[in-house]
XYZ file of C-alpha atoms in Angstrom:
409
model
C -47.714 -37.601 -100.062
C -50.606 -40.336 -100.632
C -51.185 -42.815 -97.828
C -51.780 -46.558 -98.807
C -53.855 -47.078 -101.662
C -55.324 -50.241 -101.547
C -57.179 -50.775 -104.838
C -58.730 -53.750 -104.274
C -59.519 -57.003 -103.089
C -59.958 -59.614 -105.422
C -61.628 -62.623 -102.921
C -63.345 -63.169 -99.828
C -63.943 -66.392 -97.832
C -64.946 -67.009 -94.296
C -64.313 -70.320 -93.142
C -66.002 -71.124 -89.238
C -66.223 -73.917 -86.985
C -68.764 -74.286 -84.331
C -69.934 -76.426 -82.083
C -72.290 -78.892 -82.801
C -75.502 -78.457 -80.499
C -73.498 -76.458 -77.931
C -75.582 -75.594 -74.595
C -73.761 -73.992 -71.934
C -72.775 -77.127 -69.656
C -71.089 -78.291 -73.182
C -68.644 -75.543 -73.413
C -65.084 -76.102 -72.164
C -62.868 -73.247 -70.547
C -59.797 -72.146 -72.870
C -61.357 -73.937 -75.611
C -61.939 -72.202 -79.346
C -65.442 -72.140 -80.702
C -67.396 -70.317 -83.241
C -63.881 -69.637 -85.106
C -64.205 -67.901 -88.484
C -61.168 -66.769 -90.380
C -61.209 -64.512 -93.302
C -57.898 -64.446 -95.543
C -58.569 -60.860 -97.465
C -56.164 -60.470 -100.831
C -55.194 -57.239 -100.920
C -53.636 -55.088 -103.637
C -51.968 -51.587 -102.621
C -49.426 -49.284 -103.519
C -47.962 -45.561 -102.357
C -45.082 -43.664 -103.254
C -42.545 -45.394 -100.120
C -43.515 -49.222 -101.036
C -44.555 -49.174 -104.674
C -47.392 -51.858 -105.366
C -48.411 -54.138 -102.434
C -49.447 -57.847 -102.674
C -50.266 -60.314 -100.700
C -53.196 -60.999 -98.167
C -54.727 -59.173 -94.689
C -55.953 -62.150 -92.722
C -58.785 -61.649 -90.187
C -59.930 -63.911 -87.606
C -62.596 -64.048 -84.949
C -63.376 -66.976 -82.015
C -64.425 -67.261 -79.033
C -62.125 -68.735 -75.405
C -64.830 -70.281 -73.558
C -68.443 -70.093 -73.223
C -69.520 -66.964 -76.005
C -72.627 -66.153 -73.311
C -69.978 -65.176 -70.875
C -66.668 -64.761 -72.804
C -66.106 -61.646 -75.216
C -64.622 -62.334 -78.402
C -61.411 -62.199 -79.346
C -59.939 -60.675 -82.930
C -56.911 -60.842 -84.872
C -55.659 -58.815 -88.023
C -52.560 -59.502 -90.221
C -50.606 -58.462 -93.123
C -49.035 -60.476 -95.208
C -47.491 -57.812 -98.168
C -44.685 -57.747 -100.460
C -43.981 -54.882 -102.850
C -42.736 -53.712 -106.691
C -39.240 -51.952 -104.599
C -38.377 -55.633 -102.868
C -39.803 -54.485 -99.097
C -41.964 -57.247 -96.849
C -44.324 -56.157 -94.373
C -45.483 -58.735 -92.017
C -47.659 -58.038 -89.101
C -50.230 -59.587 -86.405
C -51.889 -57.821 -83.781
C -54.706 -59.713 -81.536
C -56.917 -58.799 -78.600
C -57.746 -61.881 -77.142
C -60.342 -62.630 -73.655
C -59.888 -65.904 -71.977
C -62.882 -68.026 -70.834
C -65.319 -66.036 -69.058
C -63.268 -62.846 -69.343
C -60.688 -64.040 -66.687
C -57.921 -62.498 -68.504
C -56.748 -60.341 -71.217
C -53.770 -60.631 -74.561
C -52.948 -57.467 -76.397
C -49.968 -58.590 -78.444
C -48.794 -56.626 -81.398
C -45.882 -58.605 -83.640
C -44.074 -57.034 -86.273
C -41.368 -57.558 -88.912
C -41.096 -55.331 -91.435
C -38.432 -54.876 -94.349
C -39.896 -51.346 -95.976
C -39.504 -47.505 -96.134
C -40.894 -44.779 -95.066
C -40.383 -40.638 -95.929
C -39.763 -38.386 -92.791
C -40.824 -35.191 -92.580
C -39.423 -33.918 -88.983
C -40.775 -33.296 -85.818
C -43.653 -31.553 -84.678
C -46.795 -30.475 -86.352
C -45.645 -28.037 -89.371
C -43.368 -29.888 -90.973
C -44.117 -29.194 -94.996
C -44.684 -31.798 -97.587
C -41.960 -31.616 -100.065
C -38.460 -31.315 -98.813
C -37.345 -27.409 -98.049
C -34.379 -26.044 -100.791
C -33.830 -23.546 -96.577
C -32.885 -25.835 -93.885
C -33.147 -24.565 -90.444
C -30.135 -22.657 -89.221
C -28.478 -25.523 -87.785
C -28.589 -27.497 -91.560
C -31.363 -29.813 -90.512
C -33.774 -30.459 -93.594
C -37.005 -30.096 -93.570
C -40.064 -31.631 -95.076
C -39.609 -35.359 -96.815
C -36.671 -37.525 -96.673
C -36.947 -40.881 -97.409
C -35.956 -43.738 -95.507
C -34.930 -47.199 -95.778
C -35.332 -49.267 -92.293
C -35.869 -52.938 -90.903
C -38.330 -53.269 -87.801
C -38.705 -56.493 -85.777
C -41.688 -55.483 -83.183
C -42.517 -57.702 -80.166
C -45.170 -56.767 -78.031
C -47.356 -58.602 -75.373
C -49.228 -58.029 -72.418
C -51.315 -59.951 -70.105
C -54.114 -58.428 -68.107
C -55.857 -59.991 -65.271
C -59.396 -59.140 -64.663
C -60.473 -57.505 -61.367
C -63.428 -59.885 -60.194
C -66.785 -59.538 -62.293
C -66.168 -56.078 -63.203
C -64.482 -55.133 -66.920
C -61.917 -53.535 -65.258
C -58.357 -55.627 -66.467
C -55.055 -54.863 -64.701
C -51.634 -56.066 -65.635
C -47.856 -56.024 -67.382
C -46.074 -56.813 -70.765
C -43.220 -56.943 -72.258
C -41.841 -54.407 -75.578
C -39.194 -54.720 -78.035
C -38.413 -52.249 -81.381
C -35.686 -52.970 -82.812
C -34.702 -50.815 -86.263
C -31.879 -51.964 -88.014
C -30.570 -50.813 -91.315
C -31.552 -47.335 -91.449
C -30.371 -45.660 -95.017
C -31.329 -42.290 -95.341
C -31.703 -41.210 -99.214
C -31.265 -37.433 -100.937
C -32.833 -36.391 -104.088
C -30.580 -34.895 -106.725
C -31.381 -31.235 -105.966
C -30.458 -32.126 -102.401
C -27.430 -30.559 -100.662
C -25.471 -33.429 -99.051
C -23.541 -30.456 -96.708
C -27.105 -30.604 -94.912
C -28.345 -33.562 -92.008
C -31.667 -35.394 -92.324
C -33.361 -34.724 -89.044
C -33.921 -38.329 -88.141
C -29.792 -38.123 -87.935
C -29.335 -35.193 -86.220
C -31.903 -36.142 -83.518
C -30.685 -39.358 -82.651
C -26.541 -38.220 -82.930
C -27.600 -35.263 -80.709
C -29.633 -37.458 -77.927
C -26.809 -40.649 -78.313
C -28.391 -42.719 -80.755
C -26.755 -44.560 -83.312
C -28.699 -43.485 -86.862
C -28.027 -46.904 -88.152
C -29.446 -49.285 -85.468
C -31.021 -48.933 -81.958
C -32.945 -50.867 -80.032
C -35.901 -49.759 -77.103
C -36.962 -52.594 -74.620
C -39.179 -52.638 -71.694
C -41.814 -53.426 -69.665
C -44.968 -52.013 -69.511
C -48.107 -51.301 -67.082
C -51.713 -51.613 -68.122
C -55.262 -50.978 -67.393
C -57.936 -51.646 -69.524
C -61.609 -50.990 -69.158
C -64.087 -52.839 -71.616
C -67.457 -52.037 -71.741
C -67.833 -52.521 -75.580
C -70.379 -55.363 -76.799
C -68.666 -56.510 -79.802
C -65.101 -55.072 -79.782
C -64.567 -55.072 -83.545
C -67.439 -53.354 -84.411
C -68.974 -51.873 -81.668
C -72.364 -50.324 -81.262
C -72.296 -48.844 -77.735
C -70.840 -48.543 -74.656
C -66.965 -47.486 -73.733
C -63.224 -48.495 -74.116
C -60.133 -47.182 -71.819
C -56.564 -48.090 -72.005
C -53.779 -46.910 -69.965
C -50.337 -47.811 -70.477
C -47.115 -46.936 -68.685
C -44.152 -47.686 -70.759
C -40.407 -48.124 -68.580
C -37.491 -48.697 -70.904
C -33.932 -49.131 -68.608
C -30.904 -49.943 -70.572
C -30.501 -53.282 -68.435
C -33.321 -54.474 -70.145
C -31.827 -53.658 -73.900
C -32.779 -49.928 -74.635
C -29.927 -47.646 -75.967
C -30.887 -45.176 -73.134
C -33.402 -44.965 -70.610
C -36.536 -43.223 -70.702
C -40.416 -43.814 -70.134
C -43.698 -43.127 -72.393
C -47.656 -42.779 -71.269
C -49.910 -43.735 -73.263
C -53.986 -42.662 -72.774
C -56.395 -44.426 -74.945
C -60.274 -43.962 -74.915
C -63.792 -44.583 -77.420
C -67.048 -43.922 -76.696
C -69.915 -45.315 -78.730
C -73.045 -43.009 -78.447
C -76.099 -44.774 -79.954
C -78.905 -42.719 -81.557
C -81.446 -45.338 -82.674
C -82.192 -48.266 -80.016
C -84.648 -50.089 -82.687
C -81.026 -49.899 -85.292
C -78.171 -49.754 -83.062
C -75.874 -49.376 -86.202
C -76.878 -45.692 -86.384
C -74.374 -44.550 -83.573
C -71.834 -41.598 -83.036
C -68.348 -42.766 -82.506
C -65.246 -40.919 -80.552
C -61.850 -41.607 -79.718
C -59.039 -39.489 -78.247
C -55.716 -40.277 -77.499
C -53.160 -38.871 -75.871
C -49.111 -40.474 -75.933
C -46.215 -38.552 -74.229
C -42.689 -38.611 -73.307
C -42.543 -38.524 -69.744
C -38.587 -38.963 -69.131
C -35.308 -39.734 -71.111
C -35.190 -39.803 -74.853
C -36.490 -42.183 -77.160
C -35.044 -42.933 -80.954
C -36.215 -41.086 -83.598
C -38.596 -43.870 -84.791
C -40.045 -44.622 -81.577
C -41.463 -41.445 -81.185
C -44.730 -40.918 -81.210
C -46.432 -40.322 -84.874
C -49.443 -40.653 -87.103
C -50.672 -43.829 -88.396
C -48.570 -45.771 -85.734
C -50.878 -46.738 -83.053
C -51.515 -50.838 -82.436
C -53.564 -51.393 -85.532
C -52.317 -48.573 -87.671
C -55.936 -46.372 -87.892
C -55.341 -43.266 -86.834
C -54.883 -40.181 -89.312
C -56.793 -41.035 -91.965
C -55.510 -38.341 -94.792
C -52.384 -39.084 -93.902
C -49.704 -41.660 -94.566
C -48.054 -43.464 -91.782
C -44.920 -41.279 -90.183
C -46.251 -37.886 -92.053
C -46.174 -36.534 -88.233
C -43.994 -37.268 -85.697
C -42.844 -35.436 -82.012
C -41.942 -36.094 -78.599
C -46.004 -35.819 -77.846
C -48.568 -36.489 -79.211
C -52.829 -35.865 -79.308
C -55.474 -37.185 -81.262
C -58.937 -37.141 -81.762
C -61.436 -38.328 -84.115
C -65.204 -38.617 -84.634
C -67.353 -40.367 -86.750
C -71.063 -41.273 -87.329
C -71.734 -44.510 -88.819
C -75.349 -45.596 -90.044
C -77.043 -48.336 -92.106
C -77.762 -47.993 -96.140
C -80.847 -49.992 -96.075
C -84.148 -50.196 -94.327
C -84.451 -53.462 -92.910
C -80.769 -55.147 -93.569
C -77.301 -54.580 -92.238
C -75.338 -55.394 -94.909
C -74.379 -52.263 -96.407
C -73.820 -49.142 -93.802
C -72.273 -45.511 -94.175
C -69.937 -43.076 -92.572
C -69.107 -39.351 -92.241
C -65.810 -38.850 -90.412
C -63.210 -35.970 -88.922
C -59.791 -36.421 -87.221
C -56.945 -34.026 -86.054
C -53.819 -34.173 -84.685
C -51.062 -32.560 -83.335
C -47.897 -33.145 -82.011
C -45.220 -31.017 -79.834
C -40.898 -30.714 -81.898
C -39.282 -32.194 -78.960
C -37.239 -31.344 -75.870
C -34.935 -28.468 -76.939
C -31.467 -28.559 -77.560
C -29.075 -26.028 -78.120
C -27.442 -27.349 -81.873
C -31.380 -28.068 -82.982
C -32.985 -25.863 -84.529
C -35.773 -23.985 -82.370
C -38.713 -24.272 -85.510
C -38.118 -27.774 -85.797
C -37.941 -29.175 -82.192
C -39.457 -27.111 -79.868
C -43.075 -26.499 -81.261
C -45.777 -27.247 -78.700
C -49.082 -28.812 -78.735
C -51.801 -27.135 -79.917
C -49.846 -24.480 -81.847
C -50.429 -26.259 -84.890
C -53.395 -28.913 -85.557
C -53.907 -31.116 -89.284
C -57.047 -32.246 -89.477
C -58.470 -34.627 -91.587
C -62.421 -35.739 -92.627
C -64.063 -38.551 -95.221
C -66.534 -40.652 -96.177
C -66.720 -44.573 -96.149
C -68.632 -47.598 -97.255
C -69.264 -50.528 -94.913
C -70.089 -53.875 -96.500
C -70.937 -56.546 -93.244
C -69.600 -60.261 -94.310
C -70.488 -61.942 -91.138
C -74.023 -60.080 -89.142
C -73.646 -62.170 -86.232
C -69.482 -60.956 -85.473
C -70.379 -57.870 -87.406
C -67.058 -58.556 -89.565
C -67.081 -55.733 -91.855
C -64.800 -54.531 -94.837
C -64.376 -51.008 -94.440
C -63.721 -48.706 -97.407
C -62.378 -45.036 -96.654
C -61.733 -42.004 -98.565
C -60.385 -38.964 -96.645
C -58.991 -35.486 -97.185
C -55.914 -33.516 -95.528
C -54.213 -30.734 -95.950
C -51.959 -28.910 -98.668
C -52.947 -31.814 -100.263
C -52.774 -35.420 -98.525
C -55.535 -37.598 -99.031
C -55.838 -41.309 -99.330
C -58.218 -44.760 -99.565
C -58.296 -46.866 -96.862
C -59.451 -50.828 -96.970
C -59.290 -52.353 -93.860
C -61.341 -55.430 -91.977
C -63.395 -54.045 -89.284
C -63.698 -50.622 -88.211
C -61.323 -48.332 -87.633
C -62.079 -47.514 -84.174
């Protein structure tokens, strides 16, 4: 199974406004400056959505003073595709004048499919002719779905330090689910997404998850799009009580963190990047589709090798590390990277109709890693707005090119 393929872009423009002869009694708090916006075309296409069009808008300002405030950043996708599905997203990290406070927001609508392959980290590629014991398939089964995300949290900062603190507010809600069988199928036998959620008390049509959440944030980053040194930590607590929506109550933890080790001070470009992150069940059950899985983290980067959903399980841990470096001597315009990820994820709290292979594999027992090489093309030096350009490998054969704006980490 081939992640996205996006072939390629056909235009790009950057359109900015700035401040005429700005000093820094001139600048106004909560006011936008140095705003640049970047409206990419995009053409893509995998086996779930067919061919993709439409655009992956970028844009990049500044709250308040840009000597004092850190920039904020916004990505969205504007996509329709050859078998009738719309994907719409925007996700933004944006820093109020002088850093006083902190957006993460993460909106979503989407009217797509996706193949399933069960839980935990063996699950094969091409759907098994043996179900498990209990009749659950295993391997891919595609899936039809509509997904109206709402996420947003606001994060206060702790005096002059770049520690934030603060709450939010979450909403999935999947709608529509169709489950679909390929001829050589036996229709006797249950898809795993609906025999998780009928065991747990899920509807495998419809459910909803709602909540609040708890954050922490540490920024140390210098340019959080593309950064060349320095540190990132997020911490997030999810709650989801049925009085606030959710089918049934449960709670997530979520441990984010990137470290930017720089290896050239004279071309700060040349750097070592690492990320790991950690997200776990900590009570209750959650839907089938809001457990954790590859490819679904806030701006849909991790796992490259593998398409979105190829893993999925009740926890989850991933790493990934990656050296980026300049092309050319004396510009930044063109820029390299070598890259390796893994992953793996634990079945699922045990129950006594599942089967034991499928849902109560731990972490560690099995890890899919994945490694490439990319192509970094800088549009805008001074935001370091980059198109990024990935190839990467997997195994029993997943692989997949990546276009994105920015990096991926």
């Amino acid at each position: 199974m081939k992640s996205s393929l996006y072939l390629a872009f056909l235009l790009t423009f950057s359109f900015s406004g700035y401040a005429q002869k700005d000093t820094v009694d001139s600048y106004s708090p909560n006011k936008i400056y140095h705003f640049s916006f970047i409206p990419l075309p995009a053409i893509a296409s995998n086996p779930a959505n067919g061919w993709m069009f439409g655009f992956a808008p970028s844009a990049t300002w500044y709250m308040g003073n840009p000597q004092t405030t850190k920039m904020s950043n916004l990505v969205g996708n504007l996509l329709y595709t050859t078998k009738k599905q719309w994907i719409f997203s925007s996700r933004h990290n944006i820093y109020l004048s002088d850093n006083s406070a902190l957006l993460i927001g993460d909106w979503r609508y989407f009217l797509t499919s996706q193949p399933t392959f069960g839980l935990g980290s063996s699950t094969p590629n091409e759907l098994s002719e043996n179900p498990n014991r209990f009749g659950v398939y295993w391997g891919e089964q595609q899936m039809d779905f509509t997904l109206i995300r709402f996420y947003e949290a606001f994060l206060k900062r702790i005096g002059d330090s770049n520690f934030y603190l603060g709450m939010g507010y979450h909403l999935d809600i999947h709608t529509r689910i169709k489950n679909f069988l390929n001829e050589s199928a036996d229709p006797d036998n249950l898809f795993a997404h609906d025999q998780y959620n009928l065991s747990r008390g899920f509807d495998s049509d419809r459910y909803t998850l709602s909540g609040i959440t708890i954050n922490a944030v540490m920024d140390n980053r210098d340019v959080a799009v593309s950064p060349y040194e320095k540190n990132f930590a997020w911490f997030q607590y999810k709650i989801n009580p049925t009085f606030l929506g959710s089918d049934r109550s449960s709670s997530t933890l979520l441990l984010d963190y990137r470290h930017y080790f720089n290896l050239d001070q004279k071309r700060k470009r040349n750097l070592i990047g690492v990320w790991a992150m950690g997200n776990f069940l900590i009570s209750g059950d959650l839907p089938y589709m809001n457990l954790p899985s590859i490819g679904w983290d806030m701006f849909g980067r991790s796992g490259r090798a593998y398409a979105q959903g190829r893993f999925r399980g009740a926890n989850m841990v991933y790493g990934e590390a990656e050296w980026r470096f300049p092309l050319q001597k004396s510009k930044e315009t063109f820029g390299g990277t070598v890259f390796v990820n893994s992953a793996t994820f634990s079945g699922g709290r045990p129950l006594e109709m599942m089967g034991p292979k499928d849902f109560s594999e731990k972490l560690f027992e099995k890890i899919n890693p994945g490694y490439g090489v990319g192509l970094r093309v800088m549009i805008n030096k001074e935001k370091r707005t980059t198109i990024a350009a990935d190839y990467a490998f997997g195994q029993k054969g997943n692989s997949g090119f990546y276009l994105n704006i920015n990096e991926s980490f």
